[in-house]
Amino acid sequence: MYADLRALTDQYMQAVRARLAEVESPLTRERGARLVTDDMLTGAKAAKLIRSAAMGELKQGRTLKQVAELTGLSVPRVDQLLKAQ
């Protein structure tokens, strides 16, 4: 699943960058790049909330150390994600 999402994200971003590069007008190209950047930031915020909620589910019945070992993250990073920071 992770590999599929990664490949899909990579393909999408490559297509977006290629399309932006084809735009002749520098003004239109800048506006398009700004739109993509704004959308990515909004999407990143939503994904962060999803990630934090998933960490909360993983934490149920586990210590921070156990969640860290399970996810391959550090204990402080797990704690940050649980606090949605």
mmCIF file of C-alpha atoms in Angstrom:
data_model
loop_
_atom_site.group_PDB
_atom_site.id
_atom_site.type_symbol
_atom_site.label_atom_id
_atom_site.label_comp_id
_atom_site.label_asym_id
_atom_site.label_seq_id
_atom_site.Cartn_x
_atom_site.Cartn_y
_atom_site.Cartn_z
ATOM 1 C CA MET A 1 0.000 0.000 0.000
ATOM 2 C CA TYR A 2 2.749 2.470 0.968
ATOM 3 C CA ALA A 3 4.691 1.788 -2.228
ATOM 4 C CA ASP A 4 1.547 2.277 -4.309
ATOM 5 C CA LEU A 5 0.802 5.625 -2.670
ATOM 6 C CA ARG A 6 4.404 6.703 -3.078
ATOM 7 C CA ALA A 7 4.441 5.804 -6.774
ATOM 8 C CA LEU A 8 1.112 7.545 -7.357
ATOM 9 C CA THR A 9 2.303 10.686 -5.583
ATOM 10 C CA ASP A 10 5.568 10.712 -7.547
ATOM 11 C CA GLN A 11 3.730 10.298 -10.864
ATOM 12 C CA TYR A 12 1.282 13.059 -10.019
ATOM 13 C CA MET A 13 3.990 15.520 -8.997
ATOM 14 C CA GLN A 14 6.065 14.750 -12.091
ATOM 15 C CA ALA A 15 3.014 15.411 -14.277
ATOM 16 C CA VAL A 16 2.246 18.679 -12.479
ATOM 17 C CA ARG A 17 5.839 19.912 -12.794
ATOM 18 C CA ALA A 18 5.966 18.937 -16.463
ATOM 19 C CA ARG A 19 2.715 20.763 -17.177
ATOM 20 C CA LEU A 20 3.884 23.871 -15.342
ATOM 21 C CA ALA A 21 7.140 23.857 -17.297
ATOM 22 C CA GLU A 22 5.135 23.902 -20.557
ATOM 23 C CA VAL A 23 3.274 27.112 -19.688
ATOM 24 C CA GLU A 24 4.666 29.853 -21.910
ATOM 25 C CA SER A 25 3.592 32.899 -19.928
ATOM 26 C CA PRO A 26 5.826 33.518 -16.899
ATOM 27 C CA LEU A 27 2.888 35.160 -15.120
ATOM 28 C CA THR A 28 0.593 32.196 -15.725
ATOM 29 C CA ARG A 29 3.404 29.784 -14.817
ATOM 30 C CA GLU A 30 3.996 31.632 -11.529
ATOM 31 C CA ARG A 31 0.287 31.642 -10.703
ATOM 32 C CA GLY A 32 0.020 27.956 -11.514
ATOM 33 C CA ALA A 33 3.017 27.134 -9.350
ATOM 34 C CA ARG A 34 1.531 29.193 -6.528
ATOM 35 C CA LEU A 35 -1.770 27.325 -6.825
ATOM 36 C CA VAL A 36 0.016 23.971 -6.694
ATOM 37 C CA THR A 37 2.070 25.068 -3.692
ATOM 38 C CA ASP A 38 -1.000 26.317 -1.832
ATOM 39 C CA ASP A 39 -2.847 23.067 -2.560
ATOM 40 C CA MET A 40 0.120 21.026 -1.366
ATOM 41 C CA LEU A 41 0.280 22.964 1.899
ATOM 42 C CA THR A 42 -3.441 22.489 2.489
ATOM 43 C CA GLY A 43 -3.115 18.795 1.666
ATOM 44 C CA ALA A 44 -0.118 18.458 3.959
ATOM 45 C CA LYS A 45 -2.113 19.884 6.860
ATOM 46 C CA ALA A 46 -4.937 17.404 6.242
ATOM 47 C CA ALA A 47 -2.467 14.521 5.929
ATOM 48 C CA LYS A 48 -0.826 15.582 9.190
ATOM 49 C CA LEU A 49 -4.159 15.247 10.992
ATOM 50 C CA ILE A 50 -4.689 11.804 9.466
ATOM 51 C CA ARG A 51 -1.200 10.793 10.562
ATOM 52 C CA SER A 52 -1.765 12.071 14.078
ATOM 53 C CA ALA A 53 -5.040 10.157 14.358
ATOM 54 C CA ALA A 54 -3.327 6.977 13.115
ATOM 55 C CA MET A 55 -0.621 7.434 15.739
ATOM 56 C CA GLY A 56 -3.346 7.784 18.358
ATOM 57 C CA GLU A 57 -4.770 4.438 17.262
ATOM 58 C CA LEU A 58 -1.318 2.856 17.397
ATOM 59 C CA LYS A 59 -0.778 4.266 20.885
ATOM 60 C CA GLN A 60 -3.820 2.509 22.343
ATOM 61 C CA GLY A 61 -2.471 -0.092 24.750
ATOM 62 C CA ARG A 62 1.146 0.694 23.894
ATOM 63 C CA THR A 63 3.898 2.822 25.361
ATOM 64 C CA LEU A 64 5.547 5.605 23.363
ATOM 65 C CA LYS A 65 8.619 3.400 23.081
ATOM 66 C CA GLN A 66 6.586 0.540 21.629
ATOM 67 C CA VAL A 67 4.951 2.845 19.074
ATOM 68 C CA ALA A 68 8.376 4.259 18.193
ATOM 69 C CA GLU A 69 9.762 0.783 17.612
ATOM 70 C CA LEU A 70 6.709 -0.210 15.578
ATOM 71 C CA THR A 71 6.898 2.842 13.308
ATOM 72 C CA GLY A 72 10.666 3.280 13.179
ATOM 73 C CA LEU A 73 10.393 6.780 14.621
ATOM 74 C CA SER A 74 11.988 8.253 17.710
ATOM 75 C CA VAL A 75 10.037 8.488 20.963
ATOM 76 C CA PRO A 76 10.070 12.328 20.844
ATOM 77 C CA ARG A 77 8.739 12.270 17.266
ATOM 78 C CA VAL A 78 5.936 9.871 18.226
ATOM 79 C CA ASP A 79 5.063 12.180 21.110
ATOM 80 C CA GLN A 80 4.981 15.189 18.735
ATOM 81 C CA LEU A 81 2.714 13.390 16.303
ATOM 82 C CA LEU A 82 0.377 12.369 19.085
ATOM 83 C CA LYS A 83 0.148 16.006 20.091
ATOM 84 C CA ALA A 84 -0.396 16.942 16.406
ATOM 85 C CA GLN A 85 2.678 19.196 16.350
#
